[in-house]
Amino acid sequence: MSDSDVAPLETAYGVQHHVTRADAPERPAHEGGPEMVQLLTPEGERVPHAELDAIVDELSDEALRGLYRDLVLVRRFDAEATALQRQGELGLWASLLGQEAAQVGSGRAMRRQDYAFPTYREHGVAWCRGVDPVNLLGMFRGVNHGGWDPNEKNFHLYTIIIGAQTLHATGYAMGVQRDGDVGTGDEQRDTAVIAYFGDGATSQGDVSEALVFAGVNNSPVVFFCQNNQWAISEPNEKQSRAPLWHRARGFGFPGIRVDGNDVLAVYAVTKQALDAARTGQGPTFVEAFTYRMGAHTTSDDPTKYRVSAEVEVWKHRDPIERYKRWLLTTERADAGFFDAVEAEADELGTSVRERCLAMPDPDASSMFDHVYADPHPVTAREKAAFEAYHASFEEVR
C-alpha cells in the first residue's frame, strides 16, 4: 500500500497514525475533509476506526441508550426555551439546535473531577454535568446570575464575553498542575479541564493567548471548538483560510477534527484527549465539525445571510436521527424505548415551562449587593437612594 492510499490522522497524543481510506473515507472540505474522524455516517452506518473502536466498545448498551436519551431531552429543553423567549418569558436564548452530539458526546466523556468552562450555548454539557435545566434559564430571564454552584457541578457559569473562558480554563488547568493533580495514576484524582468555544472565537486574541499559555505550560486542558460554520453572520471562509484544528500546530500541541454530529466519535475523541491531559501529555485542540441549525440567538435572523438549501443539506446529517438508526439496526434499542424517551421529553418540556414561569423575581436592590467583594460606601449610598426612590412610588399608591 502506498502513502497515497492512506490518510494521516493526528491523534490527541500527537502521534501521526495512518488510517486506511476505509476508516477515513474521502470527503470534500465542506463536509469535513478526509481528516475528519467519523464513526457513524449520516445514514447511521458504523465506520470502523483502529484507535477509537476500543473506546466505544467499552460502553454498555445501557450507556449507549443513555446517550440517545441525553440527545433527545436536551433538544426538547432547548425547543422549550426558544418558545419561552418567543412568548416574552426570556429576554434572549442561544439555541444549540444541531449541536447536541458535540455537547453530549464531550460532556459524557468527562470524569466527575474534570472541570468545564462553557460559553453561553453549552446547555447539553450543563445537562451532562447535572445542572438543572431551569437554572440555565434564570440568567436569560433576568432573575439570577447563573443559578448553580460551579464548584458543585464542576461546570463554570456561562461566559458571554467571546473567548474569555479559554483563559479561565487555561489558568485553572495550570492550577491543577501546581496542585499535583495530573499524572499521578490515580483515576479519582487526576484532573482535566475542557474549554468550549465556537469557530468565531478563534479570531479573538484571548483564545490565542490561552493556547500560548497552555502549550508552553503543557497544561491539562482540552480546547473544544464547536465549528458550527457561522460566527453570527460570518462564514468560516471569512474567519480562516486553514482548518481550525490546524491552529494547534502553531502552539506546539496536537489537534484533531471530529464529526460534531456523530455522538460516538465525539465521545471517543474527547475521552482520548481528556485522558491524555490527565496523564500529563498536555493540551489538545478538538474541532467538532457541526452546524448551527437555528439562529445565533433569538435576536438574529439567519435568512439574511445564509440560504435555506444549506440548512436542508445539514438536516440530512442530523445527530439524533443517525444515532437512532444505528441503535435500531444493531438492536440495542426498540420502539418501546424510543416511545418512553419521547414521553419523558414531553414531561421535561412541561416541567421546564411551569418551573420557569414560577421563578420569583429578585429584589431589585439586590443588584448592588455583589458589585464589590466587600461592602463599599459608594454602592451603599446608591442602594439607599435607589430603595428610597422605589419606596416613594409605593407611598403614592
Coordinates of N, CA, C and O in Angstrom, one line a residue, residues 20 37 42 46 55 87 144 157 161-162 189 193 204 223 250 261 277 291 301 317-318 323 370 378 390 395:
T20 N -6.5 3.7 6.9 CA -6.9 3.4 5.6 C -8.1 4.2 5.2 O -8.9 4.6 6.0
V37 N -12.6 12.7 11.8 CA -12.9 11.4 12.4 C -14.4 11.2 12.4 O -15.2 12.0 12.9
P42 N -24.0 9.8 8.3 CA -25.3 10.4 8.4 C -26.4 9.4 8.2 O -27.5 9.6 8.7
R46 N -22.0 2.3 10.8 CA -20.8 2.3 11.6 C -19.5 2.3 10.8 O -19.4 1.4 9.9
I55 N -12.6 2.4 22.6 CA -13.2 3.3 23.5 C -14.8 3.1 23.4 O -15.4 3.1 24.5
Q87 N -42.3 33.9 23.5 CA -43.5 34.3 24.2 C -43.3 35.4 25.3 O -44.1 35.8 26.0
N144 N -31.5 35.8 38.0 CA -30.2 35.4 38.8 C -29.0 35.6 37.9 O -29.2 36.0 36.7
L157 N -20.0 29.0 35.4 CA -21.1 29.8 35.0 C -20.9 30.2 33.5 O -19.7 30.3 33.0
I161 N -18.7 37.0 27.3 CA -17.6 37.6 26.5 C -16.9 36.5 25.7 O -16.4 35.5 26.2
I162 N -16.9 36.7 24.4 CA -16.4 35.7 23.4 C -14.9 35.4 23.7 O -14.0 36.2 23.6
R189 N -8.2 11.1 41.1 CA -7.6 12.4 41.4 C -7.2 13.2 40.2 O -7.4 14.4 40.1
V193 N -9.2 19.7 32.3 CA -10.1 20.8 32.1 C -10.5 20.9 30.6 O -9.7 20.5 29.7
Q204 N -10.4 35.7 18.2 CA -10.2 36.5 19.4 C -8.8 36.4 20.0 O -8.3 35.3 20.0
F223 N -9.1 22.1 24.4 CA -9.8 23.2 23.7 C -10.8 22.6 22.8 O -10.5 22.0 21.7
G250 N 0.7 25.4 15.5 CA 1.4 26.6 15.8 C 1.7 26.9 17.2 O 2.6 27.7 17.6
N261 N -21.5 15.9 14.6 CA -22.9 15.4 14.6 C -22.9 13.9 14.9 O -24.0 13.3 14.8
A277 N -4.7 14.5 28.7 CA -4.4 15.7 29.6 C -4.2 15.2 31.0 O -3.3 15.7 31.7
Y291 N -23.0 22.1 12.8 CA -23.8 23.2 12.1 C -24.8 23.7 13.1 O -25.5 23.0 13.8
D301 N -31.6 36.9 12.7 CA -32.3 36.3 11.6 C -31.4 35.7 10.5 O -30.8 36.5 9.7
R317 N -27.9 15.4 8.0 CA -26.8 15.0 8.9 C -27.2 15.0 10.3 O -26.3 15.1 11.2
D318 N -28.5 15.1 10.6 CA -29.0 15.3 12.0 C -28.3 14.3 12.9 O -28.3 13.1 12.7
Y323 N -28.1 8.5 14.9 CA -27.8 7.6 16.1 C -29.0 6.7 16.4 O -28.8 5.5 16.7
H370 N -23.3 42.7 45.2 CA -22.1 42.0 44.9 C -21.3 42.7 43.8 O -20.5 42.1 43.1
V378 N -19.8 53.8 48.5 CA -20.5 54.4 47.3 C -21.7 53.5 46.9 O -22.8 54.1 46.7
H390 N -37.7 54.0 45.0 CA -38.8 53.0 44.8 C -39.9 53.1 45.9 O -41.1 52.9 45.6
E395 N -45.5 54.7 48.2 CA -46.3 55.6 49.1 C -47.4 56.3 48.3 O -48.5 56.5 48.8

